mmCIF file of C-alpha atoms and ligand atoms in Angstrom:
data_model
loop_
_atom_site.group_PDB
_atom_site.id
_atom_site.type_symbol
_atom_site.label_atom_id
_atom_site.label_comp_id
_atom_site.label_asym_id
_atom_site.label_seq_id
_atom_site.Cartn_x
_atom_site.Cartn_y
_atom_site.Cartn_z
ATOM 1 C CA MET V 105 71.062 213.716 131.427
ATOM 2 C CA ARG V 106 73.117 210.659 130.863
ATOM 3 C CA ILE V 107 72.467 208.133 133.170
ATOM 4 C CA VAL V 108 73.271 204.573 133.757
ATOM 5 C CA VAL V 109 71.348 201.988 135.325
ATOM 6 C CA LEU V 110 72.963 198.941 136.980
ATOM 7 C CA GLY V 111 70.632 195.816 136.688
ATOM 8 C CA GLY V 112 68.720 197.598 133.896
ATOM 9 C CA ARG V 113 67.063 194.740 132.691
ATOM 10 C CA GLY V 114 65.949 193.659 136.164
ATOM 11 C CA ASP V 115 62.206 193.878 137.270
ATOM 12 C CA LEU V 116 62.974 197.715 138.853
ATOM 13 C CA GLY V 117 65.863 198.440 136.725
ATOM 14 C CA ALA V 118 64.040 198.036 133.712
ATOM 15 C CA ARG V 119 61.172 200.461 134.874
ATOM 16 C CA VAL V 120 63.550 202.958 136.062
ATOM 17 C CA VAL V 121 65.509 203.143 132.646
ATOM 18 C CA ARG V 122 61.615 203.365 131.158
ATOM 19 C CA ALA V 123 60.904 206.142 133.529
ATOM 20 C CA LEU V 124 64.085 207.992 132.446
ATOM 21 C CA VAL V 125 63.560 207.702 129.049
ATOM 22 C CA ALA V 126 60.015 208.960 129.071
ATOM 23 C CA ARG V 127 61.522 212.166 130.506
ATOM 24 C CA GLY V 128 64.143 212.717 128.082
ATOM 25 C CA HIS V 129 67.098 211.433 129.795
ATOM 26 C CA ASP V 130 69.830 209.152 127.776
ATOM 27 C CA ALA V 131 69.521 206.436 130.217
ATOM 28 C CA VAL V 132 70.981 202.880 129.534
ATOM 29 C CA ALA V 133 70.809 199.705 131.286
ATOM 30 C CA ALA V 134 73.751 197.948 132.167
ATOM 31 C CA SER V 135 74.645 194.374 133.697
ATOM 32 C CA ARG V 136 76.424 191.237 132.608
ATOM 33 C CA ARG V 137 74.540 191.025 129.524
ATOM 34 C CA SER V 138 76.259 194.179 128.206
ATOM 35 C CA GLY V 139 79.476 193.531 129.635
ATOM 36 C CA VAL V 140 79.241 194.939 132.984
ATOM 37 C CA ASP V 141 80.065 192.399 135.872
ATOM 38 C CA LEU V 142 80.037 193.860 139.683
ATOM 39 C CA ARG V 143 81.607 191.173 141.292
ATOM 40 C CA THR V 144 84.992 192.083 139.525
ATOM 41 C CA GLY V 145 84.146 195.866 138.024
ATOM 42 C CA ASP V 146 84.774 194.571 134.986
ATOM 43 C CA GLY V 147 83.391 196.696 132.287
ATOM 44 C CA LEU V 148 82.623 199.740 134.671
ATOM 45 C CA GLU V 149 84.964 201.871 133.793
ATOM 46 C CA GLY V 150 83.539 202.121 130.057
ATOM 47 C CA ALA V 151 80.002 202.303 131.232
ATOM 48 C CA LEU V 152 80.580 204.975 133.958
ATOM 49 C CA ALA V 153 82.518 207.400 131.685
ATOM 50 C CA GLU V 154 80.513 210.934 131.024
ATOM 51 C CA VAL V 155 77.748 209.917 132.966
ATOM 52 C CA GLU V 156 75.800 212.629 135.305
ATOM 53 C CA ALA V 157 74.173 209.689 137.522
ATOM 54 C CA VAL V 158 74.083 206.067 138.271
ATOM 55 C CA VAL V 159 71.170 204.055 139.573
ATOM 56 C CA HIS V 160 72.627 200.724 141.415
ATOM 57 C CA ALA V 161 69.246 198.530 141.131
ATOM 58 C CA ALA V 162 71.656 195.345 140.823
ATOM 59 C CA THR V 163 71.315 192.555 143.008
ATOM 60 C CA SER V 164 71.886 188.769 143.896
ATOM 61 C CA MET V 165 69.885 187.071 146.212
ATOM 62 C CA ARG V 166 71.996 184.426 146.494
ATOM 63 C CA ARG V 167 75.433 186.701 146.463
ATOM 64 C CA PRO V 168 74.365 189.683 147.578
ATOM 65 C CA GLN V 169 77.925 190.418 149.170
ATOM 66 C CA ASP V 170 79.324 190.263 145.518
ATOM 67 C CA VAL V 171 76.721 191.979 143.688
ATOM 68 C CA ASP V 172 75.011 194.476 145.721
ATOM 69 C CA VAL V 173 78.313 195.015 148.366
ATOM 70 C CA ALA V 174 81.208 194.670 146.164
ATOM 71 C CA GLY V 175 79.374 196.273 143.432
ATOM 72 C CA ALA V 176 78.873 199.311 144.964
ATOM 73 C CA ARG V 177 82.306 199.304 146.051
ATOM 74 C CA HIS V 178 83.795 199.008 142.651
ATOM 75 C CA VAL V 179 81.112 201.626 141.780
ATOM 76 C CA GLY V 180 82.749 203.947 143.655
ATOM 77 C CA ALA V 181 85.825 203.213 142.924
ATOM 78 C CA THR V 182 85.412 203.649 139.317
ATOM 79 C CA LEU V 183 83.980 207.013 139.830
ATOM 80 C CA ARG V 184 86.463 208.177 142.088
ATOM 81 C CA ARG V 185 89.420 206.851 139.515
ATOM 82 C CA LEU V 186 87.626 208.551 136.785
ATOM 83 C CA GLY V 187 87.158 212.005 138.985
ATOM 84 C CA SER V 188 83.479 211.932 138.520
ATOM 85 C CA PRO V 189 81.275 213.860 140.224
ATOM 86 C CA ALA V 190 78.422 211.869 139.358
ATOM 87 C CA HIS V 191 75.145 211.026 141.267
ATOM 88 C CA VAL V 192 74.908 207.339 142.624
ATOM 89 C CA VAL V 193 71.530 206.516 143.676
ATOM 90 C CA SER V 194 71.186 203.207 145.232
ATOM 91 C CA ILE V 195 67.991 201.279 146.060
ATOM 92 C CA SER V 196 68.030 199.571 149.525
ATOM 93 C CA ILE V 197 65.473 198.244 151.771
ATOM 94 C CA VAL V 198 63.535 199.520 154.723
ATOM 95 C CA GLY V 199 64.268 198.266 158.128
ATOM 96 C CA ALA V 200 67.287 196.275 156.909
ATOM 97 C CA ASP V 201 69.612 197.160 159.625
ATOM 98 C CA ARG V 202 67.166 196.057 162.047
ATOM 99 C CA ILE V 203 67.270 192.246 160.994
ATOM 100 C CA SER V 204 70.364 190.003 160.671
ATOM 101 C CA TYR V 205 68.744 188.061 157.496
ATOM 102 C CA PRO V 206 71.849 187.870 155.867
ATOM 103 C CA TYR V 207 70.479 189.579 152.531
ATOM 104 C CA TYR V 208 69.323 192.334 154.376
ATOM 105 C CA ARG V 209 72.476 192.711 156.189
ATOM 106 C CA ALA V 210 74.562 193.054 152.758
ATOM 107 C CA LYS V 211 71.901 195.680 151.619
ATOM 108 C CA VAL V 212 73.407 197.834 154.907
ATOM 109 C CA HIS V 213 77.149 196.639 153.749
ATOM 110 C CA SER V 214 76.459 198.231 150.516
ATOM 111 C CA GLU V 215 75.211 201.580 151.573
ATOM 112 C CA ASP V 216 78.612 201.722 154.099
ATOM 113 C CA ALA V 217 80.224 200.952 151.286
ATOM 114 C CA LEU V 218 78.973 203.592 149.360
ATOM 115 C CA ALA V 219 79.215 206.106 152.060
ATOM 116 C CA GLN V 220 83.113 205.083 152.329
ATOM 117 C CA ALA V 221 83.752 205.332 148.896
ATOM 118 C CA GLY V 222 83.432 209.227 149.177
ATOM 119 C CA VAL V 223 81.148 209.537 145.918
ATOM 120 C CA ASN V 224 77.691 211.963 145.777
ATOM 121 C CA THR V 225 75.487 209.516 147.183
ATOM 122 C CA THR V 226 71.657 208.849 147.403
ATOM 123 C CA ILE V 227 70.412 205.710 149.591
ATOM 124 C CA VAL V 228 66.450 205.023 148.917
ATOM 125 C CA ARG V 229 65.426 202.503 151.299
ATOM 126 C CA ALA V 230 61.900 200.616 150.018
ATOM 127 C CA THR V 231 60.018 198.062 151.895
ATOM 128 C CA GLN V 232 58.905 194.899 149.921
ATOM 129 C CA PHE V 233 57.320 194.981 146.530
ATOM 130 C CA HIS V 234 53.716 194.084 146.293
ATOM 131 C CA ALA V 235 54.733 190.556 144.362
ATOM 132 C CA LEU V 236 57.281 190.006 147.344
ATOM 133 C CA ALA V 237 54.226 190.331 149.700
ATOM 134 C CA ALA V 238 51.783 188.005 147.857
ATOM 135 C CA VAL V 239 54.976 185.417 148.086
ATOM 136 C CA LEU V 240 55.195 185.742 151.873
ATOM 137 C CA GLY V 241 50.813 185.738 152.169
ATOM 138 C CA ALA V 242 50.913 182.353 149.768
ATOM 139 C CA ALA V 243 54.189 180.451 150.211
ATOM 140 C CA PHE V 244 53.709 178.889 153.151
ATOM 141 C CA ARG V 245 50.548 177.416 151.780
ATOM 142 C CA LEU V 246 49.259 173.363 152.161
ATOM 143 C CA GLY V 247 45.783 172.923 150.731
ATOM 144 C CA PRO V 248 43.313 175.125 153.004
ATOM 145 C CA LEU V 249 45.786 175.900 155.560
ATOM 146 C CA SER V 250 48.409 178.659 155.449
ATOM 147 C CA PHE V 251 51.386 179.691 157.969
ATOM 148 C CA SER V 252 52.266 182.949 158.908
ATOM 149 C CA LEU V 253 54.730 184.282 161.387
ATOM 150 C CA ARG V 254 52.451 185.339 164.338
ATOM 151 C CA ASP V 255 51.812 189.219 163.689
ATOM 152 C CA MET V 256 54.118 189.504 160.823
ATOM 153 C CA ARG V 257 53.408 192.886 158.991
ATOM 154 C CA VAL V 258 54.458 194.298 155.721
ATOM 155 C CA GLN V 259 53.820 197.791 154.282
ATOM 156 C CA PRO V 260 54.218 196.600 150.709
ATOM 157 C CA VAL V 261 54.975 199.082 147.648
ATOM 158 C CA ASP V 262 54.150 199.766 144.151
ATOM 159 C CA ILE V 263 57.491 198.688 142.229
ATOM 160 C CA ASP V 264 56.563 201.364 139.710
ATOM 161 C CA TRP V 265 56.055 204.149 141.922
ATOM 162 C CA VAL V 266 59.292 202.989 143.420
ATOM 163 C CA ALA V 267 60.916 203.342 140.156
ATOM 164 C CA GLU V 268 59.543 206.764 139.559
ATOM 165 C CA ARG V 269 60.773 208.032 142.754
ATOM 166 C CA LEU V 270 64.462 206.804 142.200
ATOM 167 C CA ALA V 271 64.161 208.716 138.343
ATOM 168 C CA ASP V 272 63.293 211.598 140.334
ATOM 169 C CA HIS V 273 66.440 211.236 142.386
ATOM 170 C CA ALA V 274 68.571 210.031 139.813
ATOM 171 C CA GLY V 275 67.537 213.180 137.156
ATOM 172 C CA GLY V 276 67.276 215.437 140.370
ATOM 173 C CA PRO V 277 70.188 217.527 141.878
ATOM 174 C CA ALA V 278 73.192 215.653 143.327
ATOM 175 C CA PRO V 279 73.827 216.293 147.145
ATOM 176 C CA SER V 280 77.536 216.860 148.194
ATOM 177 C CA GLY V 281 78.023 213.744 149.894
ATOM 178 C CA PHE V 282 76.559 210.794 151.027
ATOM 179 C CA THR V 283 72.728 211.113 152.318
ATOM 180 C CA ARG V 284 69.819 208.770 152.709
ATOM 181 C CA ALA V 285 66.405 209.888 151.496
ATOM 182 C CA THR V 286 63.216 209.406 152.975
ATOM 183 C CA ASP V 287 62.030 205.837 153.056
ATOM 184 C CA LEU V 288 59.717 204.738 150.630
ATOM 185 C CA ALA V 289 56.721 202.593 151.529
ATOM 186 C CA GLY V 290 52.884 201.823 150.022
ATOM 187 C CA PRO V 291 50.028 203.628 151.498
ATOM 188 C CA THR V 292 48.611 200.687 153.772
ATOM 189 C CA ALA V 293 50.422 198.004 156.353
ATOM 190 C CA TYR V 294 48.652 194.310 156.338
ATOM 191 C CA ASP V 295 49.102 191.219 158.496
ATOM 192 C CA VAL V 296 50.622 188.404 156.696
ATOM 193 C CA ARG V 297 46.925 186.651 157.431
ATOM 194 C CA GLN V 298 45.587 189.741 155.274
ATOM 195 C CA ILE V 299 47.786 189.176 152.593
ATOM 196 C CA ALA V 300 46.918 185.584 152.388
ATOM 197 C CA GLU V 301 43.081 186.412 152.472
ATOM 198 C CA LEU V 302 43.264 188.961 149.864
ATOM 199 C CA VAL V 303 45.581 186.712 147.657
ATOM 200 C CA ALA V 304 42.892 183.850 147.946
ATOM 201 C CA GLY V 305 39.814 185.883 147.364
ATOM 202 C CA HIS V 306 41.498 186.979 144.114
ATOM 203 C CA ASP V 307 42.265 183.614 142.910
ATOM 204 C CA GLY V 308 38.630 182.646 143.953
ATOM 205 C CA ARG V 309 39.411 180.265 146.866
ATOM 206 C CA ARG V 310 38.278 180.374 150.283
ATOM 207 C CA PRO V 311 39.961 182.165 152.754
ATOM 208 C CA PRO V 312 43.219 180.007 154.167
ATOM 209 C CA ARG V 313 43.145 179.001 158.043
ATOM 210 C CA VAL V 314 46.271 180.531 158.804
ATOM 211 C CA LEU V 315 48.664 178.448 161.438
ATOM 212 C CA ARG V 316 50.482 180.435 163.463
ATOM 213 C CA VAL V 317 53.913 179.901 163.431
ATOM 214 C CA PRO V 318 56.241 180.876 166.368
ATOM 215 C CA PRO V 319 59.360 183.311 165.625
ATOM 216 C CA LEU V 320 62.460 181.181 166.465
ATOM 217 C CA GLY V 321 65.444 183.247 166.332
ATOM 218 C CA ASP V 322 66.230 186.533 165.626
ATOM 219 C CA VAL V 323 65.723 186.479 162.221
ATOM 220 C CA LEU V 324 61.850 185.464 162.350
ATOM 221 C CA ARG V 325 61.566 187.397 165.511
ATOM 222 C CA GLY V 326 62.641 190.550 163.540
ATOM 223 C CA PHE V 327 60.143 189.993 160.593
ATOM 224 C CA SER V 328 57.584 188.999 163.642
ATOM 225 C CA GLU V 329 58.008 192.245 165.446
ATOM 226 C CA GLY V 330 57.701 194.586 162.556
ATOM 227 C CA ARG V 331 60.859 195.710 161.916
ATOM 228 C CA ILE V 332 60.445 195.884 158.367
ATOM 229 C CA VAL V 333 57.475 198.008 158.948
ATOM 230 C CA PRO V 334 58.731 201.771 158.298
ATOM 231 C CA GLY V 335 58.340 204.372 161.324
ATOM 232 C CA PRO V 336 57.120 207.594 160.916
ATOM 233 C CA GLY V 337 58.439 210.146 158.611
ATOM 234 C CA VAL V 338 58.071 207.600 155.683
ATOM 235 C CA GLU V 339 57.010 208.610 152.508
ATOM 236 C CA THR V 340 54.073 206.924 150.946
ATOM 237 C CA GLY V 341 52.534 206.520 147.827
ATOM 238 C CA GLY V 342 51.653 204.190 144.409
ATOM 239 C CA ARG V 343 49.158 201.790 144.506
ATOM 240 C CA THR V 344 47.751 199.770 147.592
ATOM 241 C CA PHE V 345 48.506 196.042 147.641
ATOM 242 C CA GLU V 346 44.771 195.573 146.708
ATOM 243 C CA GLU V 347 44.773 197.870 143.732
ATOM 244 C CA TRP V 348 47.783 196.161 142.324
ATOM 245 C CA LEU V 349 46.361 192.386 142.891
ATOM 246 C CA ASP V 350 43.584 193.563 140.623
ATOM 247 C CA GLY V 351 45.747 193.887 137.709
ATOM 248 C CA GLN V 352 47.517 190.536 138.455
ATOM 249 C CA PRO V 353 46.361 187.480 136.528
ATOM 250 C CA ARG V 354 43.937 185.106 138.247
ATOM 251 C CA PRO V 355 45.058 182.712 139.760
ATOM 252 C CA LEU V 356 48.284 184.495 140.935
ATOM 253 C CA PRO V 357 50.989 182.463 139.621
ATOM 254 C CA ARG V 358 52.649 180.405 142.526
ATOM 255 C CA ARG V 359 56.270 181.411 141.580
ATOM 256 C CA MET V 360 56.188 185.436 141.555
ATOM 257 C CA HIS V 361 59.553 187.418 140.903
ATOM 258 C CA LEU V 362 62.150 187.710 143.761
ATOM 259 C CA PRO V 363 65.306 189.576 142.843
ATOM 260 C CA GLY V 364 68.406 188.011 142.074
HETATM 261 N N1 LIG T 1 61.607 192.796 145.779
HETATM 262 C C1 LIG T 1 61.745 193.450 146.646
HETATM 263 O O1 LIG T 1 60.462 193.434 147.448
HETATM 264 C C2 LIG T 1 62.319 194.872 146.813
HETATM 265 C C3 LIG T 1 61.899 195.572 148.055
HETATM 266 C C4 LIG T 1 63.069 196.845 148.250
HETATM 267 C C5 LIG T 1 64.301 197.053 147.481
HETATM 268 N N2 LIG T 1 64.744 195.932 146.940
HETATM 269 C C6 LIG T 1 65.666 195.687 145.579
HETATM 270 O O2 LIG T 1 65.522 196.568 144.475
HETATM 271 C C7 LIG T 1 66.935 196.033 143.837
HETATM 272 C C8 LIG T 1 65.976 195.091 142.263
HETATM 273 O O3 LIG T 1 65.786 194.065 142.584
HETATM 274 P P1 LIG T 1 65.054 193.304 141.268
HETATM 275 O O4 LIG T 1 63.907 192.518 142.050
HETATM 276 O O5 LIG T 1 64.345 194.128 140.362
HETATM 277 O O6 LIG T 1 66.212 192.389 140.699
HETATM 278 P P2 LIG T 1 66.115 191.710 139.509
HETATM 279 O O7 LIG T 1 64.894 191.518 138.710
HETATM 280 O O8 LIG T 1 67.086 189.980 140.474
HETATM 281 O O9 LIG T 1 67.268 192.125 139.033
HETATM 282 C C9 LIG T 1 68.699 191.979 139.442
HETATM 283 C C10 LIG T 1 69.406 192.912 138.162
HETATM 284 O O10 LIG T 1 70.856 192.717 138.442
HETATM 285 C C11 LIG T 1 71.816 192.074 137.297
HETATM 286 N N3 LIG T 1 72.979 191.491 137.713
HETATM 287 C C12 LIG T 1 72.940 190.533 138.924
HETATM 288 N N4 LIG T 1 74.178 190.133 138.832
HETATM 289 C C13 LIG T 1 75.238 190.841 138.507
HETATM 290 C C14 LIG T 1 76.546 191.442 138.442
HETATM 291 N N5 LIG T 1 77.405 190.189 138.469
HETATM 292 N N6 LIG T 1 77.193 192.364 137.552
HETATM 293 C C15 LIG T 1 76.135 192.887 136.886
HETATM 294 N N7 LIG T 1 74.479 193.213 137.125
HETATM 295 C C16 LIG T 1 74.253 191.802 137.924
HETATM 296 C C17 LIG T 1 71.178 191.453 136.589
HETATM 297 O O11 LIG T 1 71.419 191.705 134.989
HETATM 298 P P3 LIG T 1 72.205 190.340 134.418
HETATM 299 O O12 LIG T 1 71.718 188.884 134.992
HETATM 300 O O13 LIG T 1 72.080 190.730 132.759
HETATM 301 O O14 LIG T 1 73.727 190.409 135.027
HETATM 302 C C18 LIG T 1 69.711 191.775 136.809
HETATM 303 O O15 LIG T 1 69.679 192.604 135.859
HETATM 304 C C19 LIG T 1 67.317 194.928 144.948
HETATM 305 O O16 LIG T 1 68.470 195.891 145.268
HETATM 306 C C20 LIG T 1 66.696 194.549 145.712
HETATM 307 O O17 LIG T 1 67.165 194.736 146.960
HETATM 308 C C21 LIG T 1 64.173 194.696 146.298
#
């Protein structure tokens, strides 16, 4: 199949391209580097002509309304203009609709934009990738102290497994209309204190003393109340956080990849 991966040079997108090519698909990456700008729609018509599926894995943490949301609108409008039945597979975040964090709100607006565009769409929501969980567990560190939100829990997921599942959707049959696939998460949930301890153990440091920060405001309360942890019926798979951590350099780089 001919499949375009928007954001196909990004952390997730590059893995999706690799997974699709390994299965024999004609998969290409598209982004600003190849002349496709999702903020304006420039270059999309050429990129999406004659494709059977489109994976939307492009994002900007700083400008999600422009890239994730307007991008989804441009993809929908372009496919309609082309009269294309192509299947759009778009990545989103578990619990995005339960937290008022602006980036998460944009992910929901991006889903809505595709629903309203009337194109064949599968939304795949995943939990935080392991690298982001490591940042959450290690970012708020001051010497031997580590600060965490009271009771914050995460169920991080293996980015390589998410890429394979996106490739399954993109290479599989298209739904007729809009659908949300089963949410994806890693096999195990952790509280942020456990993540901080695992990262410290990996780095050869003593476990940090964790100080709890009270969840002030709706966004922090949302994270603290476990609204980003998946409910029942989630599909779990891929490496655990510990297995992923084992394959990382020691010490773990302080600046791990964040989207956008
Ligand atoms: N990280 C997590 O924990 C997590 C969890 C669940 C879901 N997700 C989702 O996974 C997706 C991918 O994240 P990622 O970490 O792989 O992102 P990333 O590495 O930052 O990649 C983003 C991609 O978007 C492209 N892009 C940015 N602005 C663009 C524009 N104006 N037009 C076209 N392309 C543009 C970039 O390419 P150019 O610079 O060449 O344009 C880049 O390839 C996001 O939708 C994110 O919400 C992430």
